[in-house]
Coordinates of N, CA, C and O and ligand atoms in Angstrom, one line a residue:
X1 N 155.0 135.5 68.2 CA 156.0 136.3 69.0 C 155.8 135.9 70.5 O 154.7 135.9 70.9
X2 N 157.0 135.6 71.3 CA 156.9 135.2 72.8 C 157.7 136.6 73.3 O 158.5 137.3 72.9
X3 N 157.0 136.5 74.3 CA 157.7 137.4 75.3 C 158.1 136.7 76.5 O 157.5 135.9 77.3
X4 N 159.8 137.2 76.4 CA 160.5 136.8 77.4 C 160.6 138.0 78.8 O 160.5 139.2 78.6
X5 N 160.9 137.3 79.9 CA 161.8 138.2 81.2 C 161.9 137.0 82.3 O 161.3 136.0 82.7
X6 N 163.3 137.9 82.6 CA 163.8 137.5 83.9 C 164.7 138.3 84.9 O 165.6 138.9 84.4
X7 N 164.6 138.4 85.9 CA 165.5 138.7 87.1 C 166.8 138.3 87.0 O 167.2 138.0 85.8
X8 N 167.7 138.4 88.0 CA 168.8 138.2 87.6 C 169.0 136.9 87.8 O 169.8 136.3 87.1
X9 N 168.1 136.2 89.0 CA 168.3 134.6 88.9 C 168.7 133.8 87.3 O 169.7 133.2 86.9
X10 N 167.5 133.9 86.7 CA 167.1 133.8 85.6 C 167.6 133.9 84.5 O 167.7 133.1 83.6
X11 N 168.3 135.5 84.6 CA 168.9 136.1 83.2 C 169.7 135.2 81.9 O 169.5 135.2 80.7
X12 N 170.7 134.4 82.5 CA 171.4 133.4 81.7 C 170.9 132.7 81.1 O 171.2 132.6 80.0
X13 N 169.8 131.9 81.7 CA 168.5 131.2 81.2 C 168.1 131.9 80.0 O 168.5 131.8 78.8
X14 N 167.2 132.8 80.5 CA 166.8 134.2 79.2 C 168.0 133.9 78.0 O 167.9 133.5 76.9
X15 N 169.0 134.2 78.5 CA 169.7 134.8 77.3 C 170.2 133.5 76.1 O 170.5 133.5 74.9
X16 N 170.1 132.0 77.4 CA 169.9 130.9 76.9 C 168.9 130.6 75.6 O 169.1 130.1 74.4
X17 N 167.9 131.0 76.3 CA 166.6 131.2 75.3 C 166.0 131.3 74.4 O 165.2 130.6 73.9
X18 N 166.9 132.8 74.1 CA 166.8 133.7 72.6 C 167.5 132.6 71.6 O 166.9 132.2 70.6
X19 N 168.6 132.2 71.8 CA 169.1 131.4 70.5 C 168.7 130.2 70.4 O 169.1 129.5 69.5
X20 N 167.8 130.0 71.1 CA 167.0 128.4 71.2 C 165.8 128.2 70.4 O 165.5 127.2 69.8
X21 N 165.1 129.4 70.7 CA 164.2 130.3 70.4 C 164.0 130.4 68.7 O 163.1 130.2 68.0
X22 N 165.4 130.9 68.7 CA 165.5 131.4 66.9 C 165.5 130.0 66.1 O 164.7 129.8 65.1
X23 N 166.4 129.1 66.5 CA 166.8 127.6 66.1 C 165.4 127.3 65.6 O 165.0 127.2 64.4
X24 N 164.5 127.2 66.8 CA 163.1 126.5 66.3 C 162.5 127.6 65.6 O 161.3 127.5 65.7
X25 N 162.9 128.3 65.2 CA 161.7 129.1 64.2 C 161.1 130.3 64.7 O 160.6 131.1 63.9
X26 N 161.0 130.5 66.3 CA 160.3 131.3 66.6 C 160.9 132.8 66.9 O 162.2 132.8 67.1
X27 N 160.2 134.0 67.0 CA 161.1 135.2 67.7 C 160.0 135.0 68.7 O 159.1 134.3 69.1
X28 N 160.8 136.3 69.0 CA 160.6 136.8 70.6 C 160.9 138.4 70.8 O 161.6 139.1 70.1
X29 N 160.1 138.8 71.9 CA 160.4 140.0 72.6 C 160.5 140.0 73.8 O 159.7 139.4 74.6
X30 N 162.2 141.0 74.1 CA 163.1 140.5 75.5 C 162.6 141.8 76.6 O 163.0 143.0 76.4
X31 N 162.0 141.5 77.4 CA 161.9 142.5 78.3 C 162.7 142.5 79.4 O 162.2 143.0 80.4
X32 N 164.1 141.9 79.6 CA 164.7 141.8 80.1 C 164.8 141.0 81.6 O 163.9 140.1 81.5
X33 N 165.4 140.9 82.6 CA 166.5 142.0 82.6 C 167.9 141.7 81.9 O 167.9 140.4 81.8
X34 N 168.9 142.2 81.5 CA 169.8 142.3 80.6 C 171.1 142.6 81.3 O 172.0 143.2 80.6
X35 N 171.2 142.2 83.2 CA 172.1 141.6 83.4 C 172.5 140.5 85.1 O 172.0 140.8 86.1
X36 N 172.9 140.0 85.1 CA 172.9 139.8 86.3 C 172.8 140.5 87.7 O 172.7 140.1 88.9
X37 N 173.0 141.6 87.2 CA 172.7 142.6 88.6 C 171.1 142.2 89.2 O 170.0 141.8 88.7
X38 N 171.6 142.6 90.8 CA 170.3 142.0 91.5 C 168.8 142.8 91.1 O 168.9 144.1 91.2
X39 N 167.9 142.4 90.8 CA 166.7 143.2 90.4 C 165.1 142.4 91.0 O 165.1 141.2 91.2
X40 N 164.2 143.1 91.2 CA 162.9 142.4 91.8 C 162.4 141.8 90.3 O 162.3 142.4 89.3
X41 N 162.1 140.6 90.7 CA 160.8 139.9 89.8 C 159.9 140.3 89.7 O 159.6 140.0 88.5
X42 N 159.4 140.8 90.0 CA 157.8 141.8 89.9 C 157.7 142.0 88.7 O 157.2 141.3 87.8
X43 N 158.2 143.1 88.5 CA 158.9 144.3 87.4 C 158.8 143.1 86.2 O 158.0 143.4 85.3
X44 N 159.1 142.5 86.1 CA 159.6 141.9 84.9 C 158.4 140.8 84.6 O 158.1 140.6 83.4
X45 N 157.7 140.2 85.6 CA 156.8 139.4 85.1 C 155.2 140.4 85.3 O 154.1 139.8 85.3
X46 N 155.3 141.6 85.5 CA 154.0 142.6 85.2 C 153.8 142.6 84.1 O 152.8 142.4 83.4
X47 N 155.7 143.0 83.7 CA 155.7 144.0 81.9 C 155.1 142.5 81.1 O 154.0 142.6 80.7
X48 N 155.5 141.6 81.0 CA 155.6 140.4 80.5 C 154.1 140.2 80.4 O 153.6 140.1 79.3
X49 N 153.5 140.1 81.5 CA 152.2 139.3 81.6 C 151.0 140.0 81.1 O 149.9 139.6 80.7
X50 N 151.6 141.2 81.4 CA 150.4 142.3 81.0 C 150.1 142.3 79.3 O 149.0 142.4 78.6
X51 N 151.5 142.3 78.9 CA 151.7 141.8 77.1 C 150.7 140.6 76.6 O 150.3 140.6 75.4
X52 N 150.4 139.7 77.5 CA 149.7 138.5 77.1 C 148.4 138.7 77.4 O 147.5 138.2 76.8
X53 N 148.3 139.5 78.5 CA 146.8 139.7 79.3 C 146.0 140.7 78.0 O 144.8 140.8 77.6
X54 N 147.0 141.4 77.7 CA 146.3 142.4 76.5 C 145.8 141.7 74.9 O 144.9 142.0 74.1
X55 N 146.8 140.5 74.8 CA 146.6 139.6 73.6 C 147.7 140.2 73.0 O 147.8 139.8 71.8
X56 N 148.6 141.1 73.3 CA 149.9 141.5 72.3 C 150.7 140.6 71.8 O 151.3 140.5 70.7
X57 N 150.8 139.4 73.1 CA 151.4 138.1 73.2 C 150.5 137.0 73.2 O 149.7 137.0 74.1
X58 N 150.6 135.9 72.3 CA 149.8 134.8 72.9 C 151.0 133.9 73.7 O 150.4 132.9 74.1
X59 N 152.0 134.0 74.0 CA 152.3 133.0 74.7 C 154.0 133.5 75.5 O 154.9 133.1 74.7
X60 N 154.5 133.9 76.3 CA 155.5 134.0 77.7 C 156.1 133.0 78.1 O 155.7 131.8 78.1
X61 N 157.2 133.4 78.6 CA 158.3 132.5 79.0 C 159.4 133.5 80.0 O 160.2 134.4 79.6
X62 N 159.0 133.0 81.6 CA 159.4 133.8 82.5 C 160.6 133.1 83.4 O 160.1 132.1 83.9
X63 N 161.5 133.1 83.6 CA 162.6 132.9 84.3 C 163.0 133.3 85.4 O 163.5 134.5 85.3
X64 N 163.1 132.9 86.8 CA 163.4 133.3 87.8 C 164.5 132.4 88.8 O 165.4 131.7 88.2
X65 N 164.4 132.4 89.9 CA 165.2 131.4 90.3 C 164.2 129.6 90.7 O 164.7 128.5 90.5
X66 N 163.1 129.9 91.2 CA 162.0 129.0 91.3 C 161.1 128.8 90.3 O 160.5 127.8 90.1
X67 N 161.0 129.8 89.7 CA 159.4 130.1 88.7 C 158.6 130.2 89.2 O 157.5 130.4 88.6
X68 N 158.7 130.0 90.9 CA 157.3 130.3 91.5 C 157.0 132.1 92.1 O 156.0 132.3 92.8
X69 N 157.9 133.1 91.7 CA 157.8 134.4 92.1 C 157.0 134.6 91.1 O 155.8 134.8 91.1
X70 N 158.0 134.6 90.0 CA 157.6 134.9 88.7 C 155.6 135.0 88.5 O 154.8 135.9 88.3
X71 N 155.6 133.5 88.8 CA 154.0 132.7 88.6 C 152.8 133.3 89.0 O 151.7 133.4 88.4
X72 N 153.4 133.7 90.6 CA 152.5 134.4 91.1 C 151.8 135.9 90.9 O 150.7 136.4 91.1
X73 N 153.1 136.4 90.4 CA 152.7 137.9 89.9 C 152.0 137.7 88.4 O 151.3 138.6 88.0
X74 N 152.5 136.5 87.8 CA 151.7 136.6 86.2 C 150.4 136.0 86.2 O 149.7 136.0 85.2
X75 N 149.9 135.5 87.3 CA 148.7 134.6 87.6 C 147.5 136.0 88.4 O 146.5 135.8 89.1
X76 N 148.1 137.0 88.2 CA 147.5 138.4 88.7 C 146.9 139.0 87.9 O 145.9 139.8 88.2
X77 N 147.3 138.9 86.7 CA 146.9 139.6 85.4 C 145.5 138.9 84.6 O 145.4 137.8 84.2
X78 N 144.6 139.8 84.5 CA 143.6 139.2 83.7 C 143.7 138.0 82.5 O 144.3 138.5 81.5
X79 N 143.5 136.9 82.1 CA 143.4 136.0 81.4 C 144.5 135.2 80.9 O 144.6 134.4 80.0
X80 N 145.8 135.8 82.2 CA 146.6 134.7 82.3 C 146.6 133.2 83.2 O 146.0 132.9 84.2
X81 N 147.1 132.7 82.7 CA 147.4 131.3 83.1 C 148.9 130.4 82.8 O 149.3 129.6 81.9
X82 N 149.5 130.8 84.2 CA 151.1 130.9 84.2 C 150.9 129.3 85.2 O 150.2 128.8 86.1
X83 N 152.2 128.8 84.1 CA 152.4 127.5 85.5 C 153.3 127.7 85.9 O 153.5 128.9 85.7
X84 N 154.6 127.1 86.7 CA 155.6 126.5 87.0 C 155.6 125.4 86.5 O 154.6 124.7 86.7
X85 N 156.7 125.0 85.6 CA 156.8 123.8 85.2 C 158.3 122.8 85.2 O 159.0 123.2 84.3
X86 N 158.7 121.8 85.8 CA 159.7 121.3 86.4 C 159.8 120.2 85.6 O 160.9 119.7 85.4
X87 N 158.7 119.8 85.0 CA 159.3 117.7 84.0 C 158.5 117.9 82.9 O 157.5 118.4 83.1
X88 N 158.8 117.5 81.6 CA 158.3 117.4 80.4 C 157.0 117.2 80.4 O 156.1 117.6 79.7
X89 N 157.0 116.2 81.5 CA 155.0 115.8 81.2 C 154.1 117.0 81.9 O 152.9 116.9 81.6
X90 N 154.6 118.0 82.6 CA 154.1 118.8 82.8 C 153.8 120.3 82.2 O 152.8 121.1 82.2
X91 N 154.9 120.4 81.8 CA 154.7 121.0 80.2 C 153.6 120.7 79.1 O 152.9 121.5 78.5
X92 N 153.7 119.5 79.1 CA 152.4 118.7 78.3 C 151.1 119.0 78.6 O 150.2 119.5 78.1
X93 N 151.4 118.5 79.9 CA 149.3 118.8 80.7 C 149.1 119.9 80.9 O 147.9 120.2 81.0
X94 N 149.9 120.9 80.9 CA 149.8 122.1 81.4 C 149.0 123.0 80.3 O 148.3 123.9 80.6
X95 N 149.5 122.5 79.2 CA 148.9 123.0 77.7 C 147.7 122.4 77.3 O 146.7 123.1 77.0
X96 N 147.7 121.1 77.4 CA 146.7 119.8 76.5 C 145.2 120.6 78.3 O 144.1 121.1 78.2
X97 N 145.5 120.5 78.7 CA 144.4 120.2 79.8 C 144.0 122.5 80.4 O 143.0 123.2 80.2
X98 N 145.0 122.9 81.0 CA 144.9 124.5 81.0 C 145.4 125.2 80.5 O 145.7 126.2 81.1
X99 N 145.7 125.1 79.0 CA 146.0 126.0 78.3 C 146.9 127.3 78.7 O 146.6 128.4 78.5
X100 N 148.0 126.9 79.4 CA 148.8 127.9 80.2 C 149.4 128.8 79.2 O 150.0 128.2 78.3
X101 N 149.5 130.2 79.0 CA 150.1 130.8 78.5 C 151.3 131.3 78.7 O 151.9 132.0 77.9
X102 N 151.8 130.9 79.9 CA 153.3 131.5 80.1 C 153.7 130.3 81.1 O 153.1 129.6 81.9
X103 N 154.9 130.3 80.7 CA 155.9 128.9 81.4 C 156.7 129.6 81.8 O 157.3 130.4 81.1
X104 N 156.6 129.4 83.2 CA 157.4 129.3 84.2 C 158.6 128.6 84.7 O 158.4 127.5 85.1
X105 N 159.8 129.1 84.6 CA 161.1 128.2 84.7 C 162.1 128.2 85.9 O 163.1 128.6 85.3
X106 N 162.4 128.1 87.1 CA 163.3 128.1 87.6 C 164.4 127.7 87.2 O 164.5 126.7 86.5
X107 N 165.7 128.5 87.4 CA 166.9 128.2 86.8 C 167.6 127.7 87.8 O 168.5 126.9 87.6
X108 N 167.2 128.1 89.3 CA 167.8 127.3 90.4 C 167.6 125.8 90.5 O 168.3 125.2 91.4
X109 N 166.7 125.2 89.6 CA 165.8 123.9 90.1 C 166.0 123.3 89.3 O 166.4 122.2 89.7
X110 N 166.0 123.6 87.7 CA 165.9 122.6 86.5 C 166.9 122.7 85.8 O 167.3 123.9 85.4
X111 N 167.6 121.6 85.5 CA 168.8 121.6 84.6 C 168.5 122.2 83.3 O 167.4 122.2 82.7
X112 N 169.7 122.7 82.9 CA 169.2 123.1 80.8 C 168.9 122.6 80.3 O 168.1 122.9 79.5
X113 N 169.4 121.4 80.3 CA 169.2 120.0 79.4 C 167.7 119.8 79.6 O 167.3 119.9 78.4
X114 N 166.9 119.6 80.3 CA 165.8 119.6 80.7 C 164.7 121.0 80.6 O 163.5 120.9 80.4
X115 N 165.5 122.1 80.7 CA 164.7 123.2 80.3 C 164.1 123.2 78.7 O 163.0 123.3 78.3
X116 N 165.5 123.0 77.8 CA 165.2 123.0 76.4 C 163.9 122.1 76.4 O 162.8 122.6 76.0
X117 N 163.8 120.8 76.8 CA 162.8 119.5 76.1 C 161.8 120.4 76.9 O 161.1 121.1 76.1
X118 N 161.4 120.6 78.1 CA 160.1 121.6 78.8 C 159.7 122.8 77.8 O 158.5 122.7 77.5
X119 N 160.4 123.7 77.3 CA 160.3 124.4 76.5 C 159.4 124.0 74.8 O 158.3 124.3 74.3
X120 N 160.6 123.2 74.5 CA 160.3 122.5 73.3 C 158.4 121.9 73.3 O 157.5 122.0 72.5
X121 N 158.5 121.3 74.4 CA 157.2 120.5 74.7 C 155.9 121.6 74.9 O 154.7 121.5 74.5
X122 N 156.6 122.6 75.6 CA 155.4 123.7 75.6 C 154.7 124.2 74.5 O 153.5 124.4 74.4
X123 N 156.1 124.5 73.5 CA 155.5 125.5 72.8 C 154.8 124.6 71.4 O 154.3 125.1 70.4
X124 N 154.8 123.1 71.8 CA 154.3 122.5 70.4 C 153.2 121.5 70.5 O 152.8 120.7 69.7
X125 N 152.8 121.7 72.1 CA 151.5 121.0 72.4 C 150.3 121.9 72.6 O 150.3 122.8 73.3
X126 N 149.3 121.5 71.9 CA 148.2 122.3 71.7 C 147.3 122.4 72.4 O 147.5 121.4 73.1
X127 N 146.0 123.2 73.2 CA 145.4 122.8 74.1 C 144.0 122.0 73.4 O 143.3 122.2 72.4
X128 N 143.9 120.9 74.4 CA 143.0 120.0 74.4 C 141.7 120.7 73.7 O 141.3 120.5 72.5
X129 N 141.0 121.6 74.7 CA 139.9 122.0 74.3 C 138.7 121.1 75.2 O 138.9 120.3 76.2
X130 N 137.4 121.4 74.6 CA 136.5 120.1 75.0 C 136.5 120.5 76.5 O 137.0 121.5 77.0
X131 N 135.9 119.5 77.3 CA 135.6 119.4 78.6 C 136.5 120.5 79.4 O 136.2 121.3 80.3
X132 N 137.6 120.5 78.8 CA 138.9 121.4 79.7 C 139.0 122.9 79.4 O 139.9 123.7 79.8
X133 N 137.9 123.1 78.4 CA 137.6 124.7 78.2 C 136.5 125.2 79.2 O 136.5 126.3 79.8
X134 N 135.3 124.2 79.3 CA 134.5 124.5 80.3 C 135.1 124.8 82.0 O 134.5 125.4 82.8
X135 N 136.2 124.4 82.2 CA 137.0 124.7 83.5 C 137.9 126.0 83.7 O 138.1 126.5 84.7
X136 N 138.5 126.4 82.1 CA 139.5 127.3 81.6 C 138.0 128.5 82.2 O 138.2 129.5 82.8
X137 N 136.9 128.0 81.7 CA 135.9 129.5 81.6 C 135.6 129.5 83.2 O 135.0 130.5 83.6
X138 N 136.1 128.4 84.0 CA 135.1 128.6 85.4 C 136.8 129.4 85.8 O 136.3 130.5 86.2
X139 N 138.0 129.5 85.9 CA 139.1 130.1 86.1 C 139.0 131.4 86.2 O 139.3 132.0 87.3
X140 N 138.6 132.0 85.0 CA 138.5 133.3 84.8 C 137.0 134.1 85.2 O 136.8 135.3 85.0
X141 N 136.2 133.2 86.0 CA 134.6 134.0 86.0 C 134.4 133.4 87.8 O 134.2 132.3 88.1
X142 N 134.6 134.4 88.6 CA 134.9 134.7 90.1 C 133.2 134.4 90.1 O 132.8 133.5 90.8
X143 N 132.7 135.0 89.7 CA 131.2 134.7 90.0 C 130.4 133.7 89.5 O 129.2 133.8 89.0
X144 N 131.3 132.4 89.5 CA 130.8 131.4 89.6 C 131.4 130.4 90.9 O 131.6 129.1 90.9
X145 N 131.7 131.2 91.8 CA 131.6 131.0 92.9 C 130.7 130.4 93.7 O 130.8 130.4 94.9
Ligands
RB5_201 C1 165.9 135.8 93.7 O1 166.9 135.6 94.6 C2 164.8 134.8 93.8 O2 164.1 135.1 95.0 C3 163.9 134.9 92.6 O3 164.7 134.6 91.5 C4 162.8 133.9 92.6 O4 163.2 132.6 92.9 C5 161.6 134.2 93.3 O5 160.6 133.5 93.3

């Protein structure tokens, strides 16, 4: 199950999503927002992030106009690991090397055509593991400072 949200930047994207979503096999849960009216990012990538930070969700897909509002507030929550992600190969590394749980999409920045393959690439590359878990564990542990 993924959990989606977006602002209104976003929303079209989102709503892009869901049927993209279904095609490949997967569902999802829409935390909205559910229309283009103007609304804060915050709000939507809390509800979202908090879903994954709990383990309700293993894996998020946030939409804004940069993906970097979004990022920052999901990169707040306990044992997330949100990227922004802009080109296929970054999608890739983002998973194989830090196991990102939530992709971050600007709708102002990246074409659809290009969202789909980022997407697609996300959700079917695995994390590496190995050497790159030992760094995943220095991420989350402040007192190894
Ligand atoms: C909304 O105008 C815009 O600021 C928001 O979608 C996002 O890009 C923030 O990072």
């Amino acid at each position: 199950m993924i959990a989606l949200g977006a602002d209104h930047a976003g929303f079209e994207y989102k709503e892009n999503i869901k049927p993209l979503l279904t095609s490949l096999g997967y569902e999802f849960m829409d935390f909205g927002t559910h229309s283009t009216e103007s609304v804060d990012y915050p709000d939507f990538a809390h509800k979202v992030a908090s879903g994954v930070s709990s383990g309700k969700f293993s894996t998020a897909i946030l939409v804004c106009g940069t993906g970097i509002g979004m990022c920052i507030v999901a990169n707040k929550h306990e044992n997330v690991r949100a990227a922004v992600v802009e080109s296929i190969d970054a999608a890739k590394y983002t998973r194989l090397h830090n196991n990102a749980n939530i992709l971050c999409i600007g709708s102002r920045i990246i074409p659809w055509e290009r969202t789909i393959e980022i997407i697609k690439t996300f959700l079917t590359t695995e994390f590496e593991g190995g050497r790159h878990q030992k760094r995943l564990d220095k991420i989350h542990t402040l007192t190894s400072l």
